[in-house]
């Protein structure tokens, strides 16, 4: 697609339930990233994919968090047994070459706002 | 360890005044530094990269390795510059980027 798409845009869930967040990166972008942004805080790295492998998953906060990616397309971030501290905006980004610079940058999705009640 | 520090959570200036958003980093190798911006109700987007040495929307940023800083500057702030600004760092290989906590810039008329 033309941009990075994330769904749902908003999710309210009860504590203890599982949630799945989806990211559709820009077509052809091999690198895909998940970040978490808690209210009033910066972006916290969770995991990145190169193709469908995850060379760095060091940012996943606990074993309740997992992510997978199918080929070089959709990625799903799953949070099991959600807790209130999981409430945040979850951002997905894919890595691209910045036109005119020869270097790279990230293109971000609009995020999924997760609220655990 | 990699770290990005933005000491100001909020910066408020008058239109036409100079603005400087501070960013300091910690990294043992040769980092790549970036500024990202998020305007109200828009997505986070790349503003500029230190390697490009470019000026975008009147903003510039110089990497100072001695002071480990990458401050963002603009000589004359405009109201439309009001946004959240994030400084970011990628290590060699560039496959993981860490972000500062962000600075909210508010430009008053």
Short mmCIF file of C-alpha atoms in Angstrom, two decimals:
data_model
loop_
_atom_site.label_atom_id
_atom_site.label_comp_id
_atom_site.label_asym_id
_atom_site.label_seq_id
_atom_site.Cartn_x
_atom_site.Cartn_y
_atom_site.Cartn_z
CA UNK A 1 0.00 0.00 0.00
CA UNK A 2 0.87 3.66 -0.09
CA UNK A 3 1.50 3.93 3.63
CA UNK A 4 1.76 1.87 6.79
CA UNK A 5 -1.67 0.77 7.96
CA UNK A 6 -2.51 -0.29 11.48
CA UNK A 7 -5.68 -1.79 12.82
CA UNK A 8 -7.65 -1.35 14.89
CA UNK A 9 -7.07 2.34 15.47
CA UNK A 10 -8.58 2.05 18.93
CA UNK A 11 -9.06 -0.97 21.16
CA UNK A 12 -10.61 -1.12 24.59
CA UNK A 13 -10.25 -4.46 26.33
CA UNK A 14 -10.83 -5.93 29.73
CA UNK A 15 -7.90 -6.82 31.91
CA UNK A 16 -6.91 -10.43 31.36
CA UNK A 17 -8.10 -10.65 27.76
CA UNK A 18 -5.81 -11.21 24.79
CA UNK A 19 -5.48 -8.65 22.00
CA UNK A 20 -4.03 -8.71 18.49
CA UNK A 21 -2.72 -5.61 16.79
CA UNK A 22 -2.09 -5.61 13.09
CA UNK A 23 0.39 -3.76 10.90
CA UNK A 24 0.44 -3.64 7.12
CA UNK A 25 3.76 -2.11 6.02
CA UNK A 26 4.56 -0.36 2.78
CA UNK A 27 4.85 -2.90 0.01
CA UNK A 28 8.44 -3.99 -0.52
CA UNK A 29 9.77 -2.71 2.80
CA UNK A 30 11.65 -5.59 4.33
CA UNK A 31 12.25 -4.07 7.77
CA UNK A 32 9.29 -3.58 10.12
CA UNK A 33 9.33 -2.20 13.65
CA UNK A 34 7.00 -2.10 16.63
CA UNK A 35 7.18 0.66 19.23
CA UNK A 36 5.09 1.45 22.29
CA UNK A 37 4.31 4.94 23.48
CA UNK A 38 2.84 5.38 26.91
CA UNK A 39 1.07 8.61 27.75
CA UNK A 40 3.54 11.46 28.06
CA UNK A 41 6.54 9.29 27.30
CA UNK A 42 8.80 8.61 24.34
CA UNK A 43 8.76 5.71 21.95
CA UNK A 44 9.86 2.42 23.45
CA UNK A 45 11.35 -0.12 21.03
CA UNK A 46 9.67 -3.52 21.17
CA UNK A 47 10.82 -5.65 18.24
CA UNK A 48 11.93 -5.47 14.65
CA UNK A 49 11.60 -7.82 11.71
CA UNK A 50 13.86 -8.28 8.74
CA UNK A 51 11.68 -10.22 6.37
CA UNK A 52 9.85 -12.70 8.57
CA UNK A 53 12.64 -13.18 11.09
CA UNK A 54 13.07 -11.09 14.21
CA UNK A 55 16.78 -10.36 14.83
CA UNK A 56 16.01 -8.13 17.79
CA UNK A 57 13.12 -8.72 20.13
CA UNK A 58 14.90 -7.31 23.13
CA UNK A 59 12.25 -4.69 23.79
CA UNK A 60 9.33 -7.04 24.38
CA UNK A 61 8.43 -6.32 28.02
CA UNK A 62 7.40 -9.84 29.04
CA UNK A 63 6.49 -13.23 27.70
CA UNK A 64 2.91 -12.02 27.40
CA UNK A 65 4.06 -10.11 24.32
CA UNK A 66 4.78 -11.83 21.03
CA UNK A 67 4.90 -10.83 17.39
CA UNK A 68 5.05 -12.54 14.08
CA UNK A 69 5.31 -11.56 10.47
CA UNK A 70 4.27 -13.35 7.33
CA UNK A 71 6.93 -13.00 4.65
CA UNK A 72 7.54 -9.34 3.97
CA UNK A 73 4.00 -8.26 4.64
CA UNK A 74 1.61 -8.15 7.57
CA UNK A 75 2.81 -8.31 11.15
CA UNK A 76 0.75 -9.07 14.23
CA UNK A 77 1.61 -8.04 17.77
CA UNK A 78 -0.19 -10.16 20.35
CA UNK A 79 -0.56 -9.29 24.01
CA UNK A 80 -1.86 -12.06 26.21
CA UNK A 81 -3.60 -11.58 29.55
CA UNK A 82 -3.54 -7.80 29.18
CA UNK A 83 -2.74 -5.64 32.18
CA UNK A 84 -3.57 -2.01 32.79
CA UNK A 85 0.08 -1.03 32.32
CA UNK A 86 -0.18 -2.29 28.74
CA UNK A 87 -2.36 0.71 27.93
CA UNK A 88 -0.47 2.74 25.35
CA UNK A 89 -0.30 3.63 21.68
CA UNK A 90 1.38 0.86 19.71
CA UNK A 91 3.17 2.17 16.64
CA UNK A 92 4.39 0.25 13.65
CA UNK A 93 6.96 1.55 11.18
CA UNK A 94 8.67 0.30 8.09
CA UNK A 95 12.10 1.35 6.98
CA UNK A 96 12.58 3.03 3.66
CA UNK A 97 15.10 4.94 1.62
CA UNK A 98 14.61 8.69 1.99
CA UNK A 99 14.31 10.19 -1.51
CA UNK A 100 17.14 12.45 -2.49
CA UNK A 101 19.40 11.47 0.39
CA UNK A 102 20.40 7.88 -0.28
CA UNK A 103 19.76 7.19 3.36
CA UNK A 104 16.87 5.72 5.24
CA UNK A 105 14.15 6.72 7.62
CA UNK A 106 11.03 5.26 9.09
CA UNK A 107 7.49 5.61 7.85
CA UNK A 108 5.07 5.26 10.74
CA UNK A 109 1.52 4.06 10.89
CA UNK A 110 -1.10 6.01 12.77
CA UNK A 111 -0.93 3.61 15.70
CA UNK A 112 -3.34 1.54 17.74
CA UNK A 113 -4.49 3.11 20.99
CA UNK A 114 -4.95 0.27 23.46
CA UNK A 115 -6.87 0.87 26.66
CA UNK A 116 -7.04 -1.90 29.23
CA UNK A 117 -9.85 -1.42 31.73
CA UNK B 1 24.36 1.70 26.06
CA UNK B 2 22.41 3.78 23.58
CA UNK B 3 20.48 6.65 25.05
CA UNK B 4 18.80 9.79 23.77
CA UNK B 5 17.97 12.60 26.13
CA UNK B 6 15.69 15.52 25.40
CA UNK B 7 15.84 17.62 28.56
CA UNK B 8 12.84 19.83 27.80
CA UNK B 9 9.34 18.38 27.81
CA UNK B 10 7.82 21.68 26.75
CA UNK B 11 9.28 24.67 24.95
CA UNK B 12 7.21 27.77 24.37
CA UNK B 13 8.41 30.64 22.15
CA UNK B 14 6.87 33.59 20.38
CA UNK B 15 6.41 33.63 16.63
CA UNK B 16 9.52 35.00 14.96
CA UNK B 17 11.81 34.11 17.84
CA UNK B 18 14.68 31.65 17.44
CA UNK B 19 14.10 28.15 18.71
CA UNK B 20 16.49 25.41 19.78
CA UNK B 21 15.32 21.96 20.82
CA UNK B 22 18.04 20.15 22.69
CA UNK B 23 19.10 16.57 22.17
CA UNK B 24 22.02 14.73 23.75
CA UNK B 25 22.95 11.16 23.05
CA UNK B 26 25.08 8.37 24.36
CA UNK B 27 26.58 5.84 21.96
CA UNK B 28 29.97 4.21 21.79
CA UNK B 29 30.28 4.00 18.01
CA UNK B 30 29.31 6.24 15.10
CA UNK B 31 25.61 6.96 15.38
CA UNK B 32 23.13 8.24 12.89
CA UNK B 33 20.92 10.94 14.31
CA UNK B 34 17.44 11.96 13.24
CA UNK B 35 14.70 14.37 14.14
CA UNK B 36 11.09 13.22 13.81
CA UNK B 37 8.05 15.48 14.15
CA UNK B 38 4.42 14.81 14.98
CA UNK B 39 1.92 17.56 14.17
CA UNK B 40 -1.48 17.54 15.82
CA UNK B 41 -3.61 14.59 14.64
CA UNK B 42 -0.92 13.47 12.18
CA UNK B 43 1.50 10.59 12.08
CA UNK B 44 5.03 10.73 13.31
CA UNK B 45 7.24 11.63 10.34
CA UNK B 46 10.90 12.09 9.58
CA UNK B 47 12.03 15.72 9.64
CA UNK B 48 15.73 15.45 8.92
CA UNK B 49 18.82 13.25 9.17
CA UNK B 50 22.24 14.44 10.24
CA UNK B 51 23.94 12.71 7.33
CA UNK B 52 22.01 14.77 4.81
CA UNK B 53 23.05 18.08 6.37
CA UNK B 54 19.83 19.48 5.00
CA UNK B 55 17.46 22.23 6.04
CA UNK B 56 13.84 21.20 6.17
CA UNK B 57 11.09 23.77 6.83
CA UNK B 58 13.85 26.12 7.99
CA UNK B 59 15.13 23.66 10.61
CA UNK B 60 18.75 22.54 10.78
CA UNK B 61 20.62 20.27 13.15
CA UNK B 62 24.35 19.79 13.51
CA UNK B 63 25.92 16.73 15.01
CA UNK B 64 28.48 17.72 17.64
CA UNK B 65 30.44 14.61 18.50
CA UNK B 66 32.49 16.36 21.17
CA UNK B 67 29.39 17.38 23.09
CA UNK B 68 27.37 14.35 21.90
CA UNK B 69 24.58 16.67 20.91
CA UNK B 70 22.25 17.06 17.96
CA UNK B 71 20.22 20.16 18.73
CA UNK B 72 17.46 21.24 16.35
CA UNK B 73 17.40 24.93 15.47
CA UNK B 74 15.31 27.39 13.55
CA UNK B 75 16.07 31.12 13.41
CA UNK B 76 12.45 32.32 13.19
CA UNK B 77 9.73 30.10 14.61
CA UNK B 78 6.32 29.96 12.93
CA UNK B 79 2.99 29.01 14.47
CA UNK B 80 2.80 25.97 12.19
CA UNK B 81 5.98 24.64 13.81
CA UNK B 82 3.98 23.82 16.92
CA UNK B 83 4.31 20.05 17.29
CA UNK B 84 5.97 17.26 19.19
CA UNK B 85 9.62 16.73 18.22
CA UNK B 86 11.57 13.54 18.82
CA UNK B 87 15.30 13.08 18.54
CA UNK B 88 16.34 9.58 17.50
CA UNK B 89 19.53 7.56 17.18
CA UNK B 90 20.47 4.52 15.13
CA UNK B 91 23.61 2.56 15.70
CA UNK B 92 25.85 1.09 13.05
CA UNK B 93 23.86 -1.04 10.69
CA UNK B 94 20.91 1.17 11.47
CA UNK B 95 18.46 -1.58 12.21
CA UNK B 96 17.28 -0.30 15.55
CA UNK B 97 16.41 3.27 16.35
CA UNK B 98 15.85 4.60 19.83
CA UNK B 99 13.89 7.75 20.51
CA UNK B 100 14.04 10.47 23.10
CA UNK B 101 11.03 11.30 25.22
CA UNK B 102 10.13 14.22 22.97
CA UNK B 103 9.79 17.98 23.31
CA UNK B 104 6.50 19.74 22.71
CA UNK B 105 7.11 23.02 20.91
CA UNK B 106 4.43 25.67 21.25
CA UNK B 107 4.80 28.78 19.11
CA UNK B 108 2.67 31.64 20.34
CA UNK B 109 1.28 34.35 18.07
#
